[in-house]
PDB file of C-alpha atoms in Angstrom:
ATOM      1  CA  MET A   1       0.000   0.000   0.000  1.00 40.00           C
ATOM      2  CA  ASN A   2       1.419   3.367  -0.980  1.00 43.00           C
ATOM      3  CA  GLY A   3      -0.349   5.312   1.799  1.00 45.00           C
ATOM      4  CA  GLU A   4       1.072   3.295   4.685  1.00 50.00           C
ATOM      5  CA  CYS A   5      -0.332   4.289   8.086  1.00 57.00           C
ATOM      6  CA  LEU A   6       2.772   4.634  10.257  1.00 56.00           C
ATOM      7  CA  VAL A   7       1.272   5.723  13.554  1.00 62.00           C
ATOM      8  CA  LYS A   8      -2.548   5.803  13.754  1.00 79.00           C
ATOM      9  CA  CYS A   9      -5.324   5.861  11.185  1.00 84.00           C
ATOM     10  CA  GLN A  10      -8.278   7.868  12.452  1.00 88.00           C
ATOM     11  CA  ILE A  11     -11.967   8.544  11.956  1.00 91.00           C
ATOM     12  CA  ALA A  12     -13.784  11.264  13.879  1.00 94.00           C
ATOM     13  CA  VAL A  13     -17.524  11.930  13.861  1.00 96.00           C
ATOM     14  CA  VAL A  14     -19.206  15.127  15.060  1.00 97.00           C
ATOM     15  CA  ALA A  15     -22.895  15.348  15.962  1.00 97.00           C
ATOM     16  CA  ILE A  16     -24.830  18.368  14.728  1.00 96.00           C
ATOM     17  CA  HIS A  17     -28.055  17.604  16.636  1.00 98.00           C
ATOM     18  CA  ASN A  18     -29.017  16.072  19.979  1.00 98.00           C
ATOM     19  CA  SER A  19     -29.942  12.375  20.137  1.00 98.00           C
ATOM     20  CA  THR A  20     -27.835  11.429  17.120  1.00 98.00           C
ATOM     21  CA  ILE A  21     -27.394   7.684  16.634  1.00 98.00           C
ATOM     22  CA  ILE A  22     -24.348   6.752  14.567  1.00 97.00           C
ATOM     23  CA  ASN A  23     -23.656   3.278  13.169  1.00 95.00           C
ATOM     24  CA  ILE A  24     -20.039   2.607  12.153  1.00 91.00           C
ATOM     25  CA  LEU A  25     -19.531  -0.594  10.136  1.00 88.00           C
ATOM     26  CA  LEU A  26     -15.876  -1.595  10.251  1.00 84.00           C
ATOM     27  CA  PRO A  27     -14.131  -2.903   7.123  1.00 81.00           C
ATOM     28  CA  MET A  28     -13.434  -6.634   6.735  1.00 72.00           C
ATOM     29  CA  SER A  29      -9.727  -6.241   7.522  1.00 72.00           C
ATOM     30  CA  VAL A  30     -10.077  -4.503  10.904  1.00 76.00           C
ATOM     31  CA  ASN A  31     -10.488  -5.715  14.494  1.00 77.00           C
ATOM     32  CA  LEU A  32     -10.662  -2.934  17.098  1.00 80.00           C
ATOM     33  CA  THR A  33     -11.133  -2.482  20.817  1.00 79.00           C
ATOM     34  CA  ILE A  34     -13.325   0.555  21.475  1.00 79.00           C
ATOM     35  CA  ASP A  35     -14.152   1.611  25.031  1.00 81.00           C
ATOM     36  CA  GLY A  36     -13.120  -1.841  26.253  1.00 83.00           C
ATOM     37  CA  THR A  37     -15.300  -3.752  23.760  1.00 84.00           C
ATOM     38  CA  MET A  38     -13.690  -5.819  21.010  1.00 84.00           C
ATOM     39  CA  TYR A  39     -15.277  -5.331  17.592  1.00 83.00           C
ATOM     40  CA  THR A  40     -14.347  -7.837  14.924  1.00 78.00           C
ATOM     41  CA  ARG A  41     -14.528  -7.647  11.157  1.00 73.00           C
ATOM     42  CA  SER A  42     -17.766  -6.244   9.783  1.00 75.00           C
ATOM     43  CA  GLU A  43     -19.278  -5.572  13.214  1.00 81.00           C
ATOM     44  CA  THR A  44     -21.152  -2.324  13.806  1.00 87.00           C
ATOM     45  CA  VAL A  45     -20.166   0.182  16.475  1.00 88.00           C
ATOM     46  CA  VAL A  46     -23.211   2.152  17.693  1.00 93.00           C
ATOM     47  CA  LEU A  47     -22.683   5.620  19.174  1.00 94.00           C
ATOM     48  CA  HIS A  48     -25.157   7.996  20.805  1.00 97.00           C
ATOM     49  CA  LEU A  49     -23.993  11.614  20.603  1.00 97.00           C
ATOM     50  CA  ASP A  50     -25.550  14.959  21.376  1.00 98.00           C
ATOM     51  CA  GLN A  51     -24.987  18.276  19.608  1.00 97.00           C
ATOM     52  CA  TYR A  52     -21.270  19.194  19.295  1.00 95.00           C
ATOM     53  CA  GLN A  53     -20.080  15.938  20.818  1.00 97.00           C
ATOM     54  CA  THR A  54     -17.325  14.138  18.939  1.00 96.00           C
ATOM     55  CA  TYR A  55     -15.986  10.608  18.893  1.00 94.00           C
ATOM     56  CA  GLU A  56     -12.677   9.461  17.468  1.00 91.00           C
ATOM     57  CA  ILE A  57     -11.577   5.961  16.517  1.00 88.00           C
ATOM     58  CA  GLN A  58      -7.871   5.224  16.021  1.00 85.00           C
ATOM     59  CA  SER A  59      -6.338   2.077  14.596  1.00 83.00           C
ATOM     60  CA  LYS A  60      -2.984   0.792  13.455  1.00 80.00           C
ATOM     61  CA  TYR A  61      -4.905  -0.639  10.475  1.00 79.00           C
ATOM     62  CA  ASP A  62      -6.166   1.216   7.408  1.00 82.00           C
ATOM     63  CA  LEU A  63      -9.799   2.191   8.024  1.00 85.00           C
ATOM     64  CA  THR A  64     -10.625   2.693   4.334  1.00 85.00           C
ATOM     65  CA  GLY A  65     -13.994   1.117   3.611  1.00 85.00           C
ATOM     66  CA  THR A  66     -15.553   1.978   6.970  1.00 88.00           C
ATOM     67  CA  ARG A  67     -19.222   2.815   6.419  1.00 89.00           C
ATOM     68  CA  ILE A  68     -20.946   5.366   8.642  1.00 93.00           C
ATOM     69  CA  ARG A  69     -24.685   6.014   8.851  1.00 94.00           C
ATOM     70  CA  SER A  70     -26.694   8.207  11.209  1.00 96.00           C
ATOM     71  CA  ASN A  71     -30.235   9.299  11.914  1.00 97.00           C
ATOM     72  CA  GLU A  72     -29.196  12.989  11.781  1.00 96.00           C
ATOM     73  CA  PRO A  73     -26.630  14.946   9.722  1.00 95.00           C
ATOM     74  CA  ILE A  74     -23.051  14.541  11.020  1.00 97.00           C
ATOM     75  CA  ALA A  75     -19.556  15.633  10.040  1.00 96.00           C
ATOM     76  CA  VAL A  76     -17.002  12.878   9.408  1.00 96.00           C
ATOM     77  CA  PHE A  77     -13.239  13.350   9.301  1.00 94.00           C
ATOM     78  CA  SER A  78     -10.783  10.745   8.106  1.00 90.00           C
ATOM     79  CA  GLY A  79      -7.006  10.759   8.334  1.00 84.00           C
ATOM     80  CA  ASN A  80      -3.988   9.682  10.281  1.00 82.00           C
ATOM     81  CA  LYS A  81      -1.218  10.935  12.505  1.00 74.00           C
ATOM     82  CA  LYS A  82       1.515  10.023  10.057  1.00 66.00           C
ATOM     83  CA  THR A  83       1.437   8.440   6.582  1.00 65.00           C
ATOM     84  CA  ARG A  84       4.223   7.568   4.154  1.00 59.00           C
ATOM     85  CA  PHE A  85       3.623   7.935   0.425  1.00 57.00           C
ATOM     86  CA  ARG A  86       7.144   7.707  -0.862  1.00 57.00           C
ATOM     87  CA  GLU A  87      10.487   7.056   0.754  1.00 60.00           C
ATOM     88  CA  GLY A  88      11.450   9.838   3.129  1.00 60.00           C
ATOM     89  CA  THR A  89       8.100  11.659   3.306  1.00 63.00           C
ATOM     90  CA  LYS A  90       5.851  11.325   6.319  1.00 68.00           C
ATOM     91  CA  ASP A  91       2.868  13.612   6.687  1.00 71.00           C
ATOM     92  CA  HIS A  92      -0.201  14.167   8.855  1.00 73.00           C
ATOM     93  CA  LEU A  93      -3.339  14.058   6.717  1.00 76.00           C
ATOM     94  CA  VAL A  94      -6.959  14.758   7.670  1.00 82.00           C
ATOM     95  CA  GLU A  95      -9.940  15.605   5.486  1.00 85.00           C
ATOM     96  CA  GLN A  96     -13.650  16.050   5.950  1.00 90.00           C
ATOM     97  CA  LEU A  97     -15.573  13.481   3.941  1.00 91.00           C
ATOM     98  CA  ILE A  98     -18.560  14.381   1.802  1.00 89.00           C
ATOM     99  CA  PRO A  99     -21.867  12.478   2.036  1.00 90.00           C
ATOM    100  CA  VAL A 100     -22.284   9.476  -0.265  1.00 90.00           C
ATOM    101  CA  GLU A 101     -25.309  11.198  -1.836  1.00 91.00           C
ATOM    102  CA  SER A 102     -22.941  13.910  -3.154  1.00 93.00           C
ATOM    103  CA  LEU A 103     -20.433  11.566  -4.812  1.00 94.00           C
ATOM    104  CA  GLY A 104     -20.097  11.334  -8.572  1.00 94.00           C
ATOM    105  CA  ARG A 105     -19.456   8.868 -11.380  1.00 96.00           C
ATOM    106  CA  SER A 106     -17.108  10.874 -13.611  1.00 96.00           C
ATOM    107  CA  PHE A 107     -14.046  12.905 -12.723  1.00 95.00           C
ATOM    108  CA  THR A 108     -11.393  14.836 -14.610  1.00 93.00           C
ATOM    109  CA  VAL A 109      -8.053  14.749 -12.824  1.00 90.00           C
ATOM    110  CA  ILE A 110      -5.607  17.532 -13.688  1.00 88.00           C
ATOM    111  CA  PRO A 111      -1.800  17.348 -13.434  1.00 84.00           C
ATOM    112  CA  THR A 112      -0.137  18.009 -10.090  1.00 78.00           C
ATOM    113  CA  PRO A 113       3.027  20.098 -10.514  1.00 74.00           C
ATOM    114  CA  ASN A 114       6.190  19.787  -8.417  1.00 69.00           C
ATOM    115  CA  GLN A 115       5.870  16.153  -7.375  1.00 64.00           C
ATOM    116  CA  GLY A 116       9.629  15.680  -7.121  1.00 60.00           C
ATOM    117  CA  GLU A 117      11.968  13.516  -9.148  1.00 63.00           C
ATOM    118  CA  LEU A 118       9.565  10.609  -9.393  1.00 70.00           C
ATOM    119  CA  GLY A 119       6.642  12.657 -10.746  1.00 77.00           C
ATOM    120  CA  ILE A 120       4.094  10.316  -9.171  1.00 81.00           C
ATOM    121  CA  THR A 121       0.664  11.064  -7.729  1.00 81.00           C
ATOM    122  CA  TYR A 122      -1.385   8.495  -5.819  1.00 83.00           C
ATOM    123  CA  PHE A 123      -5.150   8.058  -5.976  1.00 89.00           C
ATOM    124  CA  LYS A 124      -7.518   5.923  -3.943  1.00 90.00           C
ATOM    125  CA  VAL A 125     -10.879   4.881  -5.422  1.00 94.00           C
ATOM    126  CA  ILE A 126     -13.563   3.654  -2.990  1.00 93.00           C
ATOM    127  CA  ALA A 127     -16.870   1.963  -3.888  1.00 94.00           C
ATOM    128  CA  THR A 128     -20.150   2.945  -2.260  1.00 92.00           C
ATOM    129  CA  VAL A 129     -22.283   0.316  -3.999  1.00 93.00           C
ATOM    130  CA  SER A 130     -21.780  -3.364  -4.875  1.00 94.00           C
ATOM    131  CA  ASN A 131     -20.454  -4.348  -8.303  1.00 97.00           C
ATOM    132  CA  THR A 132     -19.020  -0.942  -9.249  1.00 97.00           C
ATOM    133  CA  LYS A 133     -16.972  -0.871 -12.451  1.00 97.00           C
ATOM    134  CA  VAL A 134     -14.277   1.837 -12.642  1.00 97.00           C
ATOM    135  CA  ASP A 135     -12.211   3.022 -15.604  1.00 96.00           C
ATOM    136  CA  PHE A 136      -9.073   5.094 -14.882  1.00 93.00           C
ATOM    137  CA  ALA A 137      -7.954   6.421 -18.303  1.00 93.00           C
ATOM    138  CA  SER A 138      -5.296   8.699 -19.762  1.00 90.00           C
ATOM    139  CA  PHE A 139      -4.488   9.378 -23.443  1.00 84.00           C
ATOM    140  CA  GLY A 140      -4.865   5.932 -24.961  1.00 78.00           C
ATOM    141  CA  SER A 141      -4.222   3.849 -21.840  1.00 86.00           C
ATOM    142  CA  SER A 142      -6.890   2.595 -19.493  1.00 90.00           C
ATOM    143  CA  GLU A 143      -7.037   0.609 -16.260  1.00 91.00           C
ATOM    144  CA  GLN A 144     -10.311  -1.130 -15.358  1.00 95.00           C
ATOM    145  CA  HIS A 145     -11.353  -2.434 -11.932  1.00 96.00           C
ATOM    146  CA  VAL A 146     -14.470  -4.029 -10.470  1.00 97.00           C
ATOM    147  CA  LEU A 147     -15.191  -3.279  -6.826  1.00 96.00           C
ATOM    148  CA  ALA A 148     -17.399  -6.087  -5.521  1.00 94.00           C
ATOM    149  CA  GLU A 149     -18.697  -4.583  -2.268  1.00 91.00           C
ATOM    150  CA  PRO A 150     -19.314  -1.132  -0.749  1.00 90.00           C
ATOM    151  CA  GLY A 151     -16.081  -0.044   0.924  1.00 88.00           C
ATOM    152  CA  ASP A 152     -13.850  -2.024  -1.467  1.00 92.00           C
ATOM    153  CA  TRP A 153     -11.061   0.117  -2.873  1.00 91.00           C
ATOM    154  CA  PHE A 154      -7.918   0.223  -4.983  1.00 93.00           C
ATOM    155  CA  GLU A 155      -4.969   2.599  -5.353  1.00 90.00           C
ATOM    156  CA  VAL A 156      -3.533   3.981  -8.570  1.00 90.00           C
ATOM    157  CA  GLU A 157       0.010   5.253  -9.008  1.00 86.00           C
ATOM    158  CA  ALA A 158      -0.277   7.899 -11.735  1.00 86.00           C
ATOM    159  CA  ASN A 159       2.080  10.165 -13.641  1.00 85.00           C
ATOM    160  CA  SER A 160       1.617  13.588 -12.044  1.00 83.00           C
ATOM    161  CA  ASP A 161       2.156  15.344 -15.418  1.00 85.00           C
ATOM    162  CA  GLN A 162      -0.863  13.759 -17.124  1.00 88.00           C
ATOM    163  CA  TYR A 163      -4.590  14.360 -17.240  1.00 91.00           C
ATOM    164  CA  TYR A 164      -6.846  11.454 -16.279  1.00 93.00           C
ATOM    165  CA  TYR A 165     -10.519  10.745 -16.782  1.00 95.00           C
ATOM    166  CA  VAL A 166     -12.133   8.465 -14.214  1.00 96.00           C
ATOM    167  CA  THR A 167     -15.597   6.997 -14.792  1.00 96.00           C
ATOM    168  CA  SER A 168     -17.650   4.477 -12.858  1.00 97.00           C
ATOM    169  CA  THR A 169     -20.975   2.715 -13.202  1.00 97.00           C
ATOM    170  CA  LYS A 170     -22.018   3.777  -9.682  1.00 97.00           C
ATOM    171  CA  PRO A 171     -20.985   6.629  -7.318  1.00 96.00           C
ATOM    172  CA  ILE A 172     -17.407   6.430  -6.033  1.00 96.00           C
ATOM    173  CA  MET A 173     -15.142   8.425  -3.760  1.00 93.00           C
ATOM    174  CA  LEU A 174     -11.952   9.478  -5.561  1.00 93.00           C
ATOM    175  CA  ARG A 175      -9.126  10.786  -3.365  1.00 87.00           C
ATOM    176  CA  ARG A 176      -5.787  12.230  -4.407  1.00 83.00           C
ATOM    177  CA  LEU A 177      -3.334  11.149  -1.735  1.00 74.00           C
TER     178      LEU A 177
END
């Protein structure tokens, strides 16, 4: 994995309203102990939060593919304390995630200047729906993937000087790492 979690991978949820019930479905590859309770692969963590309360989960494992649902609007942040993308670089990354309802099926990816000697940019593509077909294309070359389940994902190592066009049969989350 290019985005290796060196210290802790993290997810934080923030309640906007009182009496918010949040269900966090862990990915298949993760076992976690949360508040003294062991949650195994594909188990759901249920949280009850009131307005402005937050809850953070940390893991030494990649939490990509975690699915979060709630009865009220919430803010969700995903990131880590330290990640390595290429030899010698270690950075803290956190981003607020957008709701699944706002995700798209086609994306134009523009070049990223000043990516060093290697000229490489990394992307992560995450499925939200079963049997999602994804095409990652650039000027005559194309890479196809099928993501079987929601939360399944793949990474792409791309030339940072090229344009890419990414299409999918169902909504996906596309992240430049």
